[in-house]
XYZ file of C-alpha atoms in Angstrom:
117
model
C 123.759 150.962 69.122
C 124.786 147.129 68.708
C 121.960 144.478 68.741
C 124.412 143.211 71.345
C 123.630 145.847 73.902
C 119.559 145.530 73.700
C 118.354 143.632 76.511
C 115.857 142.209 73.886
C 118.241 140.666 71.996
C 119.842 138.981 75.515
C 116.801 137.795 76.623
C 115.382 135.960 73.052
C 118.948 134.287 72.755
C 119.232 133.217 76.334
C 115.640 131.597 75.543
C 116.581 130.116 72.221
C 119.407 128.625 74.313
C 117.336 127.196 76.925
C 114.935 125.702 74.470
C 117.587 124.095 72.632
C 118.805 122.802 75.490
C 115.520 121.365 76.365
C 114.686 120.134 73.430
C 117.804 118.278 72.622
C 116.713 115.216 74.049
C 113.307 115.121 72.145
C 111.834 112.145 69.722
C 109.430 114.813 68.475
C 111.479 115.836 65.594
C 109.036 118.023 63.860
C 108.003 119.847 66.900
C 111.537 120.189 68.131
C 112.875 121.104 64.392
C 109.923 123.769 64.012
C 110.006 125.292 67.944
C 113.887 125.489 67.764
C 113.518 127.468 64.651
C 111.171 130.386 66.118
C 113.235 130.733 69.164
C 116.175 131.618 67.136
C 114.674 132.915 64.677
C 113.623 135.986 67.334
C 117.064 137.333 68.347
C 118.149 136.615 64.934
C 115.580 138.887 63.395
C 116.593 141.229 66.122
C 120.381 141.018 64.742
C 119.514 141.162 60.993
C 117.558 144.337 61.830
C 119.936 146.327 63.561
C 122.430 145.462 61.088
C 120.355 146.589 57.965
C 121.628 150.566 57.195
C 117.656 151.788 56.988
C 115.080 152.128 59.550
C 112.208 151.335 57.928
C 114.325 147.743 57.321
C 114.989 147.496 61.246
C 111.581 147.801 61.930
C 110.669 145.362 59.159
C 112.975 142.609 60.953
C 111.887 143.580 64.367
C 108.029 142.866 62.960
C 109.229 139.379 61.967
C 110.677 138.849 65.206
C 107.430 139.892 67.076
C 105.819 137.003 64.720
C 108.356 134.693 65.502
C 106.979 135.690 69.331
C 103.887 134.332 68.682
C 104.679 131.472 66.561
C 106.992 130.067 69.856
C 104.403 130.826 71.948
C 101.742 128.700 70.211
C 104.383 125.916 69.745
C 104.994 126.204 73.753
C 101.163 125.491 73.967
C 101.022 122.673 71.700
C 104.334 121.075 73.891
C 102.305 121.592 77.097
C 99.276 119.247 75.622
C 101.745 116.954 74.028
C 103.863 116.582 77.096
C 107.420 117.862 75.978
C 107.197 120.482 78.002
C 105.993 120.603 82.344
C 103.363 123.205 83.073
C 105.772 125.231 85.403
C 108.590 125.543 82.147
C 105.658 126.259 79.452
C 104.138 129.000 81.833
C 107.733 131.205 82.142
C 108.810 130.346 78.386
C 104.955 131.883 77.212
C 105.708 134.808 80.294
C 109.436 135.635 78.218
C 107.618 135.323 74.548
C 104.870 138.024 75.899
C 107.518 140.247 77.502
C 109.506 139.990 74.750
C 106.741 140.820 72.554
C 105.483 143.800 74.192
C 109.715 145.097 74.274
C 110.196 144.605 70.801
C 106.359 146.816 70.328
C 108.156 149.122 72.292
C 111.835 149.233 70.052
C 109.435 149.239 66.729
C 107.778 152.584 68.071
C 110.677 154.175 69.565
C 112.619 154.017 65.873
C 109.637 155.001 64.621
C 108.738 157.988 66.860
C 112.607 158.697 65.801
C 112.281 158.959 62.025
C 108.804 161.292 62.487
C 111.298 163.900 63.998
C-alpha cells in the first residue's frame, strides 16, 4: 500500500495545510516556526515510514509521528492562551491530533499483529 492511500496520511497533511495557512500571517515566529514543524512533521513521518523496506522501521516512523501528535497538540494549547488561535479552531485542530493519534495506534498494531503471523 502507498502512504498516499491511508486516510491517516490525508488527514495530517490536510491539517499541516490548514495550519500553515493559518499561521502564515503570524508575528509569533517561534511559535509559528515550531507548530508548523509538528504538523508536517506527522504525515511526513507517515511517508518516511511506509517508504522504509522493514516493518519494524514503519512502525518506528509511525511512533515519531504519534509524538509529533502530541507535540501539535500542546502547541495548539499554548496558541489558545496566547491568542493565535480562537477557541472554536484550537478545539477541532486538538479533536484531528487525538483522532489522528488513536489511527496511527491503530496502523502501529495492525503491522505489528502482521509480522507476529
Amino acid at each position: 500500500m502507498k502512504f498516499e492511500n491511508l486516510d491517516v496520511w490525508k488527514r495530517s497533511a490536510t491539517l499541516a495545510i490548514a495550519i500553515f495557512q493559518h499561521f502564515k500571517s503570524s508575528r509569533e515566529y517561534c511559535l509559528k516556526d515550531q507548530i508548523k514543524r509538528s504538523s508536517l512533521s506527522i504525515s511526513s513521518n507517515i511517508a518516511e515510514g511506509y517508504e522504509r523496506m522493514s516493518s519494524k522501521d514503519c512502525v518506528r516512523f509511525l511512533y515519531y509521528a504519534k509524538g509529533s501528535c502530541g507535540e501539535l497538540r500542546s502547541q495548539l494549547y499554548i496558541s489558545l492562551q496566547v491568542g493565535e488561535v480562537s477557541t472554536e479552531l484550537a478545539n477541532k485542530w486538538i479533536i484531528e491530533t487525538q483522532e489522528l493519534s488513536m489511527m496511527l495506534a491503530g496502523l502501529i498494531r495492525a503491522i505489528n499483529n502482521a509480522n507476529q503471523r
